[in-house]
């Protein structure tokens, strides 16, 4: 019961802040709403029992990404200046398309998703397990992507620095 | 690779020779030598062919060779010739040879000109020696592209427009063709793209219904079939002399040859059932081209429309689907090739002197340019089918052959096609009367000089060929006639 | 945990080693030693290419996350050669004072995107695939914006990253649905359960647009011309050839390996996209004046042609596809090579500027012409063969109408290719581009491309080699 | 903490609800991407979209395929990738700002047609 | 008789030699070569004629000899063009006629054309013509005939257009060629019809009388008519074109633009009778399988004859008078053939026609050469520039008079005999037609003497410009005299012994009623002419005014030329060719250009999609995704 209540609260939170994040006039608010959404998502992860993910979500998003955002906003935004209002026709078109897409996908997913799930043994996610899987080379083990993503990260850092630095 | 490929190799070697040559002298040496070698080779091949036949080798294609090229697609590099190919090789050699001399002093960029010219001849030669559809198609396309640059750079008048139009329309033709070829290959279920192999299979009739029009139209575009002929006037009008010669003389023959070799030969049933559509179209070409030529004032346009008419006759005859008419069609290809090349050569030479091609601006040229004038008259006479010149034999064979089809439809069409010989006379004589006869109007034209030695060489070679074909057609006609037989047999199945 | 199996991924490791060496070299070498940086880099990369060009037995690593089949060696080698050519062409550019400081990054980023493509190609799992895809595209954005003080480059970078991320979010959403409807991310497992329920189909569409984006098919192509125009020419050529080549290969692999059961669904999609891509791109290309945009549209239409090979879904199609990519690489890189040489010397990219090029730069125009003819599919250049094979592969499966539409489009494409040729050979110019002497690396690259254009078609060995392994797919 | 929360997991939230949330988030992101003027806001929208996909993975994993942790790991890596993207995107946006002194998306349409 | 090959070959060799050498030869040399070759072949043909007619006959019938026969081109199993030499009475006769006239003309020309530019070329063309004409008459098969038929046409074209700097000559040459070419189209199609059903081109087989040859034509019709009518009718059109039958006669008067000896050779004696020869050659076929066509020929011949005679009465150009007279006389020959039957007496018309052909060739050549002589003297073709020439040019005067008498049909000149036979045959066929032909004979006498008087009588004041006219040199006079002699005596040749429809002997008996009547009509007409034209007289003017309408129409050749111009200029040029050219340019070509245009237009129209706005890109991207998904799911 409580789980449901929590879920719906989170769900409402996420939905509302998602919409607010993309409609807010002020960019800094927008970013803040995004933060709330991300935190709400983290809440969902927790709700689903993925504690580790909860931690990662908060650490990476709230801790890393948001900081980047704030920096960027502060760097590029002159204080007090609001973003100019978007063109209305474009907003309407985007809105209609999004809603249509939402309806379409919702329809398909709702009628086709496998609902015969067997809930729900509380799954205690042991961090050791996660660690072992992350270091394994068998099927359902993730050493290779783990190593590989480091290349991506490195490349992104190099690239971002290359772009951002003066020379 | 057997020795037939030498026809492709020699121009390729010429290209290499040209690439390293520096002066005009060297360029001329290379091209003249190469063209002469090709002439000799085609003579040799004719002799070999005839002696082989005389020795009783009755294979459909002689000197065949077959090398696997792209195994997964069953593409082979296969060559072979029959009488028709031999005739076409002869024609090509003559025209390449004369074209070289007709553009002896081409300017600017002689080296590049001949490089493209050689590439063009590679395409043409290759097409005639190939028996594999892929190779055939490849050579066909090789022959298309140099045209653009040749016309675009060395042409005259609205050359860019003409070049573009020609290239694109012919490309359109080859688009139809490629679908057709792929269709034939896959529908026949043959294990080779070799025409001879495919001929042994039967393509399902349903497939033939769309493949036949595709291939026929595809080649028909090149053969200037109505209503896909409009590239011809604009293209020929802007092309430089040698290119017009080679294009009208040989390249347009690729169309007829292809229709014959691919469309008719491989899809006899559809040919029987659908020939009437194309007969009507080609019949229109024949008369329409001739009528159009009457009112033109540009020499090249006149000749281009005349080519539409004459090449229409080629396709027309092929579609009659009997041995005589088909033989006539091939003869007409030869004949038209020679005489239209002669025409274009002469027009080029006249244009080079008078700097105009409008018949309204010339008159009385016979007086100052007797050699060119007489040659022009001879070309004209050949064109209107004077006996002892090549056109006559070809046209008569066609008409006699076409008349073998007894129903009213074919009869009436044949008679309609026959009228073209009168209309041809009208426009030829109009031109001859206007530009050669009468009194010179333009002061500048009074001091023109007659043909130079290389021009004479080129013209005389063509005239001799025209006379030879027109006076002694029997051996070539027999050679072609027996080579047409396999197709006729196929049609009779 | 047996990490030694990782050693089987020779290509990837070898590339990684090159990357690391270069990174370290760039950071720690002395000023003097750095002068030889490009030489070292190119030699190392050449070595890498040569070492990894022989196919091996098929194998799988990491429980099937990484799956190797011999064909991949070919496509990777093609990508290697292409990258090498691009690097050769970029040599001069990177030697300029303004860029010398960034060249280490240039190499590192280029090679890391290449590595991303390697993994993308060899992946046996959607996770791997996704990471590969991102590795191939995120650093690419920084490459696009490489000329960072150039407004156009900056703009192109932004457009690229935004579009790419948008595409990949849709794609990853699709992957999530695939996972949701099949319960696995392993290709082999998905293939058995992916039967085409509505959810799966939707998931498939959402997922595949990410690839369509990378291949830049209409209507997912709109970023292409802008980005191609804005970025530095060598990057553009890298983007148009290497990135695209990897993506089409992957698309084919995925469609055939993972989604074979819904062939009746994806064939019409590809059909439509092919028609759209070829036609729309051609129509747009007609009136382009900027040659980079021009080549962008041309490459979109080429991508449409590639779909003809994919749509067949046969071994023949596979071989034709790889072959096509090979030929396309030579042709397009030759065109871009000429373009970049001229742009770097004169900063002229408009078609009008090319008027009369043949008068002053016959060799460059000649190479350009070969490249364009090859792209247009004119024999005896390699492009003709590759196109023919692709058409043949499609026709084999009965797609005659599609082939016909594609062929009609070749007329339009021939038209605009001829426009360039016309500019170079036919038109005259008051102020033609001055005579340019290219530096050695560019010369090498262009000669290499020319040889490729001339002989890859006529000599059937290349195709035969590729065809040997196409059945291993 | 863990125990506390797991005790709540006795009732059942239907899977559709989770998916609905993620869908809303996703299409909110789409809307934002299509309509916002600031490049940074567009980036915000993208975060939403990526995040929505992550939720999907987790939910599917938890509800439908609890046996393996594929969705879990995908989300894990996905977060990392999203971070990379953001970093690079922000670098590029700053670069835009440096060149154009603006981060409005309408400004970056010099190249067209 | 292998040497007959030489008769054909020598002129060809002469042509090639003269043509290639052209101005490298001295004019004199060229003239000598040309003339001597002709002399040689004339001698050869006389030898051949002598040898042939004295040869042993088989069952009283002349044998057809084929001394040479080679296959030239093979069309089908049965149809092949052969080249060969066929000797039978009519071809032998034609050989004689052609070589004789040709020789005379050559000889005449050496003087007449003296000093002309292109003298060598002229002789080359003459040789070419002779070659072609000879080839035509000795043809063994209809296709060979067609070949030489065309060559004859071309040589005629070249010779008419000899003065190529003169626009009228060029136009005339063109006209002659095109009109005859048009007729040849009929000939060709006729050949196609005939050969398809009979499976042969060979005259020998066609005229053998073997019904099997025509077996497959029985009951076959094409668009309403029987195929034989089609075939023979179309073939006749070919003949009609060359022989200037109505309505294809228009080219002949214009052809007088050529040098006068050429007119004598081609447009009087030889080429224009090719049509007659053709009908005669195929006579057995016409007679048996297409009698309707044969009768049609008779009527067309009669009409043409009348028509031309009327026009001839009012022409003022002496060569044109002769030209129309030629048309009229050929009409006679056609009538003769048309009314003829097959076999001894039935074949009288045939024999007479051939006979007339022979005599006409001689006297008409004479007339033309005489006219040439006159023109040579006064440098004009117009009657008004002449008059009173008899004093200056006695030889021309007498020879011309002889020819006039011959053509008028006065005994004992040759024309009398041949014309009389035709009239007799015609009366037998139909009295009405006979009557008409008699009237024409009268008209002939009238206009010939009108011509004669206008030239040689009356006042001679008009030509006192630079020099007084004088008699022509010897080279011109000798042919005149020779031909005059022939004209006088040829009538006494027992022609029926040589040429008949069935190759058997036939003795001509003069039908006295017809003879008397025709001679009296002729004399009466000559009388009227004498009255009107011997001296300056008002009568012609009065007559002209009285029948002004008729006179005007006749002077304008009944406006047939205008009709032709209307057809060619207005219909073909303006209403067919120009629209076709327009259509080609504005419809067909425009369609092709239109494809390009539409593509370009689309290209401009859709450029908005590439707006540069990344959000729009994403929008389209998304839409694309959704649409594809929707299509995949719902379609």
Short mmCIF file of N, CA and C in Angstrom, two decimals, chain D residues 9-111:
data_model
loop_
_atom_site.label_atom_id
_atom_site.label_comp_id
_atom_site.label_asym_id
_atom_site.label_seq_id
_atom_site.Cartn_x
_atom_site.Cartn_y
_atom_site.Cartn_z
N UNK D 9 6.87 -2.96 -0.10
CA UNK D 9 6.64 -3.60 -1.40
C UNK D 9 5.74 -4.81 -1.27
N UNK D 10 4.60 -4.61 -0.77
CA UNK D 10 3.69 -5.74 -0.65
C UNK D 10 2.53 -5.56 -1.61
N UNK D 11 2.06 -4.34 -1.68
CA UNK D 11 1.04 -4.06 -2.68
C UNK D 11 1.70 -4.08 -4.03
N UNK D 12 0.93 -3.86 -5.07
CA UNK D 12 1.60 -3.89 -6.37
C UNK D 12 1.19 -2.71 -7.23
N UNK D 13 2.18 -1.98 -7.59
CA UNK D 13 1.95 -0.94 -8.59
C UNK D 13 2.02 -1.62 -9.95
N UNK D 14 1.01 -1.44 -10.79
CA UNK D 14 1.09 -2.11 -12.09
C UNK D 14 2.23 -1.56 -12.94
N UNK D 15 2.76 -2.44 -13.78
CA UNK D 15 3.90 -2.04 -14.62
C UNK D 15 3.57 -0.88 -15.52
N UNK D 16 2.30 -0.86 -15.96
CA UNK D 16 1.90 0.22 -16.86
C UNK D 16 2.10 1.58 -16.23
N UNK D 17 1.90 1.64 -14.95
CA UNK D 17 2.02 2.93 -14.29
C UNK D 17 3.44 3.47 -14.42
N UNK D 18 4.39 2.55 -14.16
CA UNK D 18 5.79 2.96 -14.32
C UNK D 18 6.06 3.42 -15.76
N UNK D 19 5.58 2.57 -16.64
CA UNK D 19 5.84 2.89 -18.04
C UNK D 19 5.18 4.19 -18.43
N UNK D 20 4.00 4.42 -17.85
CA UNK D 20 3.31 5.68 -18.13
C UNK D 20 4.15 6.86 -17.69
N UNK D 21 4.70 6.75 -16.51
CA UNK D 21 5.53 7.84 -16.03
C UNK D 21 6.70 8.09 -16.98
N UNK D 22 7.33 7.00 -17.34
CA UNK D 22 8.49 7.18 -18.21
C UNK D 22 8.07 7.76 -19.56
N UNK D 23 6.92 7.32 -20.04
CA UNK D 23 6.46 7.86 -21.32
C UNK D 23 6.21 9.35 -21.24
N UNK D 24 5.53 9.74 -20.15
CA UNK D 24 5.27 11.17 -19.99
C UNK D 24 6.58 11.94 -19.97
N UNK D 25 7.51 11.39 -19.23
CA UNK D 25 8.79 12.05 -19.13
C UNK D 25 9.45 12.14 -20.51
N UNK D 26 9.36 11.05 -21.21
CA UNK D 26 9.98 11.00 -22.53
C UNK D 26 9.38 12.05 -23.46
N UNK D 27 8.06 12.07 -23.49
CA UNK D 27 7.46 13.00 -24.45
C UNK D 27 7.50 14.44 -23.97
N UNK D 28 7.59 14.60 -22.66
CA UNK D 28 7.87 15.95 -22.18
C UNK D 28 9.22 16.40 -22.73
N UNK D 29 10.17 15.46 -22.67
CA UNK D 29 11.48 15.77 -23.23
C UNK D 29 11.39 16.09 -24.71
N UNK D 30 10.62 15.29 -25.41
CA UNK D 30 10.47 15.52 -26.84
C UNK D 30 9.90 16.91 -27.08
N UNK D 31 8.87 17.22 -26.32
CA UNK D 31 8.26 18.53 -26.48
C UNK D 31 9.29 19.62 -26.24
N UNK D 32 10.02 19.45 -25.18
CA UNK D 32 11.03 20.46 -24.87
C UNK D 32 12.04 20.59 -25.99
N UNK D 33 12.48 19.47 -26.47
CA UNK D 33 13.48 19.52 -27.53
C UNK D 33 12.96 20.29 -28.74
N UNK D 34 11.71 20.04 -29.03
CA UNK D 34 11.17 20.63 -30.25
C UNK D 34 10.82 22.10 -30.09
N UNK D 35 10.60 22.53 -28.84
CA UNK D 35 10.04 23.86 -28.72
C UNK D 35 10.93 24.87 -27.99
N UNK D 36 11.91 24.40 -27.20
CA UNK D 36 12.65 25.39 -26.41
C UNK D 36 13.63 26.16 -27.27
N UNK D 37 13.90 27.34 -26.79
CA UNK D 37 14.78 28.18 -27.60
C UNK D 37 16.24 28.11 -27.19
N UNK D 38 16.42 27.87 -25.90
CA UNK D 38 17.80 27.85 -25.44
C UNK D 38 18.41 26.47 -25.65
N UNK D 39 19.63 26.48 -26.09
CA UNK D 39 20.30 25.20 -26.30
C UNK D 39 20.39 24.42 -25.00
N UNK D 40 20.58 25.14 -23.92
CA UNK D 40 20.69 24.44 -22.64
C UNK D 40 19.38 23.79 -22.27
N UNK D 41 18.29 24.48 -22.56
CA UNK D 41 17.00 23.88 -22.26
C UNK D 41 16.76 22.65 -23.12
N UNK D 42 17.23 22.71 -24.30
CA UNK D 42 17.11 21.53 -25.16
C UNK D 42 17.88 20.37 -24.54
N UNK D 43 19.01 20.74 -23.99
CA UNK D 43 19.80 19.71 -23.34
C UNK D 43 19.06 19.13 -22.15
N UNK D 44 18.40 20.00 -21.41
CA UNK D 44 17.58 19.54 -20.29
C UNK D 44 16.55 18.53 -20.78
N UNK D 45 15.92 18.86 -21.90
CA UNK D 45 14.91 17.96 -22.44
C UNK D 45 15.51 16.61 -22.77
N UNK D 46 16.74 16.66 -23.31
CA UNK D 46 17.36 15.39 -23.66
C UNK D 46 17.60 14.53 -22.43
N UNK D 47 18.00 15.19 -21.39
CA UNK D 47 18.18 14.43 -20.14
C UNK D 47 16.90 13.71 -19.77
N UNK D 48 15.80 14.41 -19.94
CA UNK D 48 14.52 13.78 -19.62
C UNK D 48 14.30 12.54 -20.48
N UNK D 49 14.57 12.67 -21.74
CA UNK D 49 14.33 11.54 -22.63
C UNK D 49 15.18 10.34 -22.26
N UNK D 50 16.47 10.63 -21.99
CA UNK D 50 17.36 9.53 -21.66
C UNK D 50 16.93 8.88 -20.35
N UNK D 51 16.56 9.73 -19.45
CA UNK D 51 16.14 9.23 -18.16
C UNK D 51 14.92 8.33 -18.26
N UNK D 52 14.02 8.73 -19.12
CA UNK D 52 12.81 7.93 -19.31
C UNK D 52 13.16 6.53 -19.78
N UNK D 53 14.11 6.46 -20.71
CA UNK D 53 14.51 5.15 -21.20
C UNK D 53 15.12 4.33 -20.07
N UNK D 54 15.90 5.00 -19.23
CA UNK D 54 16.52 4.29 -18.11
C UNK D 54 15.46 3.68 -17.21
N UNK D 55 14.43 4.48 -16.92
CA UNK D 55 13.35 3.95 -16.07
C UNK D 55 12.77 2.70 -16.68
N UNK D 56 12.53 2.76 -17.96
CA UNK D 56 11.99 1.60 -18.65
C UNK D 56 12.81 0.35 -18.39
N UNK D 57 14.12 0.51 -18.59
CA UNK D 57 14.99 -0.65 -18.41
C UNK D 57 14.83 -1.23 -17.02
N UNK D 58 14.87 -0.35 -16.09
CA UNK D 58 14.82 -0.82 -14.72
C UNK D 58 13.48 -1.52 -14.44
N UNK D 59 12.43 -0.90 -14.88
CA UNK D 59 11.10 -1.46 -14.60
C UNK D 59 10.94 -2.82 -15.26
N UNK D 60 11.35 -2.88 -16.52
CA UNK D 60 11.23 -4.16 -17.21
C UNK D 60 12.03 -5.23 -16.50
N UNK D 61 13.23 -4.83 -16.15
CA UNK D 61 14.09 -5.78 -15.48
C UNK D 61 13.43 -6.28 -14.19
N UNK D 62 12.96 -5.34 -13.44
CA UNK D 62 12.43 -5.69 -12.11
C UNK D 62 11.15 -6.49 -12.23
N UNK D 63 10.30 -6.08 -13.12
CA UNK D 63 8.99 -6.71 -13.18
C UNK D 63 8.98 -7.98 -14.00
N UNK D 64 9.59 -7.90 -15.18
CA UNK D 64 9.40 -8.99 -16.12
C UNK D 64 10.54 -10.00 -16.12
N UNK D 65 11.74 -9.48 -16.00
CA UNK D 65 12.88 -10.38 -16.17
C UNK D 65 13.81 -10.25 -14.97
N UNK D 66 13.31 -10.58 -13.82
CA UNK D 66 14.14 -10.36 -12.65
C UNK D 66 15.33 -11.32 -12.57
N UNK D 67 15.33 -12.34 -13.41
CA UNK D 67 16.39 -13.35 -13.31
C UNK D 67 17.77 -12.78 -13.56
N UNK D 68 17.88 -11.99 -14.58
CA UNK D 68 19.18 -11.40 -14.88
C UNK D 68 19.10 -9.90 -14.68
N UNK D 69 20.25 -9.28 -14.66
CA UNK D 69 20.23 -7.85 -14.35
C UNK D 69 20.61 -7.01 -15.56
N UNK D 70 20.12 -7.43 -16.68
CA UNK D 70 20.52 -6.73 -17.91
C UNK D 70 20.03 -5.30 -17.93
N UNK D 71 18.77 -5.12 -17.58
CA UNK D 71 18.22 -3.78 -17.58
C UNK D 71 18.93 -2.88 -16.60
N UNK D 72 19.21 -3.47 -15.49
CA UNK D 72 19.93 -2.74 -14.46
C UNK D 72 21.24 -2.20 -14.98
N UNK D 73 21.96 -3.12 -15.60
CA UNK D 73 23.27 -2.68 -16.08
C UNK D 73 23.18 -1.70 -17.24
N UNK D 74 22.17 -1.93 -18.02
CA UNK D 74 22.00 -0.99 -19.13
C UNK D 74 21.79 0.42 -18.57
N UNK D 75 20.94 0.49 -17.54
CA UNK D 75 20.70 1.79 -16.94
C UNK D 75 21.98 2.37 -16.35
N UNK D 76 22.71 1.49 -15.71
CA UNK D 76 23.97 1.93 -15.13
C UNK D 76 24.88 2.58 -16.18
N UNK D 77 25.03 1.85 -17.27
CA UNK D 77 25.88 2.40 -18.32
C UNK D 77 25.22 3.58 -18.99
N UNK D 78 23.91 3.50 -19.06
CA UNK D 78 23.18 4.59 -19.71
C UNK D 78 23.40 5.90 -19.01
N UNK D 79 23.40 5.83 -17.68
CA UNK D 79 23.62 7.05 -16.92
C UNK D 79 24.99 7.63 -17.25
N UNK D 80 25.95 6.73 -17.33
CA UNK D 80 27.30 7.20 -17.64
C UNK D 80 27.34 7.86 -19.02
N UNK D 81 26.68 7.20 -19.93
CA UNK D 81 26.70 7.75 -21.30
C UNK D 81 26.00 9.10 -21.34
N UNK D 82 24.90 9.18 -20.60
CA UNK D 82 24.18 10.45 -20.57
C UNK D 82 25.09 11.53 -20.02
N UNK D 83 25.85 11.16 -19.03
CA UNK D 83 26.77 12.14 -18.46
C UNK D 83 27.78 12.60 -19.51
N UNK D 84 28.31 11.62 -20.26
CA UNK D 84 29.26 11.97 -21.32
C UNK D 84 28.64 12.93 -22.31
N UNK D 85 27.47 12.56 -22.72
CA UNK D 85 26.80 13.39 -23.71
C UNK D 85 26.65 14.81 -23.19
N UNK D 86 26.19 14.88 -21.98
CA UNK D 86 25.96 16.20 -21.42
C UNK D 86 27.25 17.00 -21.38
N UNK D 87 28.30 16.31 -20.96
CA UNK D 87 29.56 17.03 -20.85
C UNK D 87 29.98 17.59 -22.19
N UNK D 88 29.94 16.72 -23.18
CA UNK D 88 30.37 17.17 -24.50
C UNK D 88 29.44 18.23 -25.04
N UNK D 89 28.14 18.01 -24.83
CA UNK D 89 27.18 18.98 -25.35
C UNK D 89 27.39 20.34 -24.71
N UNK D 90 27.62 20.31 -23.41
CA UNK D 90 27.80 21.59 -22.74
C UNK D 90 29.07 22.27 -23.23
N UNK D 91 30.10 21.48 -23.46
CA UNK D 91 31.33 22.07 -24.00
C UNK D 91 31.04 22.74 -25.34
N UNK D 92 30.28 22.04 -26.12
CA UNK D 92 30.00 22.60 -27.45
C UNK D 92 29.11 23.84 -27.34
N UNK D 93 28.18 23.78 -26.41
CA UNK D 93 27.30 24.95 -26.24
C UNK D 93 28.10 26.15 -25.78
N UNK D 94 29.02 25.88 -24.90
CA UNK D 94 29.86 27.00 -24.45
C UNK D 94 30.67 27.54 -25.61
N UNK D 95 31.10 26.62 -26.43
CA UNK D 95 31.82 27.04 -27.63
C UNK D 95 30.95 27.91 -28.52
N UNK D 96 29.69 27.52 -28.64
CA UNK D 96 28.74 28.33 -29.41
C UNK D 96 28.62 29.72 -28.78
N UNK D 97 28.51 29.70 -27.49
CA UNK D 97 28.37 30.97 -26.79
C UNK D 97 29.60 31.85 -27.04
N UNK D 98 30.73 31.21 -27.07
CA UNK D 98 31.95 31.94 -27.30
C UNK D 98 31.97 32.56 -28.70
N UNK D 99 31.40 31.82 -29.63
CA UNK D 99 31.42 32.32 -31.00
C UNK D 99 30.30 33.30 -31.29
N UNK D 100 29.14 33.03 -30.70
CA UNK D 100 27.98 33.83 -31.08
C UNK D 100 27.45 34.69 -29.94
N UNK D 101 28.04 34.57 -28.77
CA UNK D 101 27.53 35.21 -27.55
C UNK D 101 26.04 35.00 -27.40
N UNK D 102 25.63 33.82 -27.68
CA UNK D 102 24.22 33.49 -27.51
C UNK D 102 24.11 31.98 -27.47
N UNK D 103 23.14 31.50 -26.78
CA UNK D 103 22.92 30.05 -26.80
C UNK D 103 21.54 29.75 -27.34
N UNK D 104 21.03 30.65 -28.13
CA UNK D 104 19.70 30.39 -28.68
C UNK D 104 19.79 29.53 -29.92
N UNK D 105 18.89 28.62 -29.95
CA UNK D 105 18.96 27.66 -31.05
C UNK D 105 18.64 28.34 -32.38
N UNK D 106 17.84 29.40 -32.31
CA UNK D 106 17.52 30.11 -33.55
C UNK D 106 18.74 30.76 -34.20
N UNK D 107 19.79 30.93 -33.39
CA UNK D 107 20.98 31.59 -33.93
C UNK D 107 21.79 30.64 -34.82
N UNK D 108 21.64 29.36 -34.55
CA UNK D 108 22.50 28.44 -35.30
C UNK D 108 21.77 27.92 -36.54
N UNK D 109 21.43 28.85 -37.40
CA UNK D 109 20.84 28.37 -38.65
C UNK D 109 21.47 29.08 -39.84
N UNK D 110 22.77 29.32 -39.70
CA UNK D 110 23.44 30.00 -40.80
C UNK D 110 23.49 29.10 -42.04
N UNK D 111 23.70 27.84 -41.79
CA UNK D 111 23.79 26.90 -42.91
C UNK D 111 22.44 26.27 -43.14
#
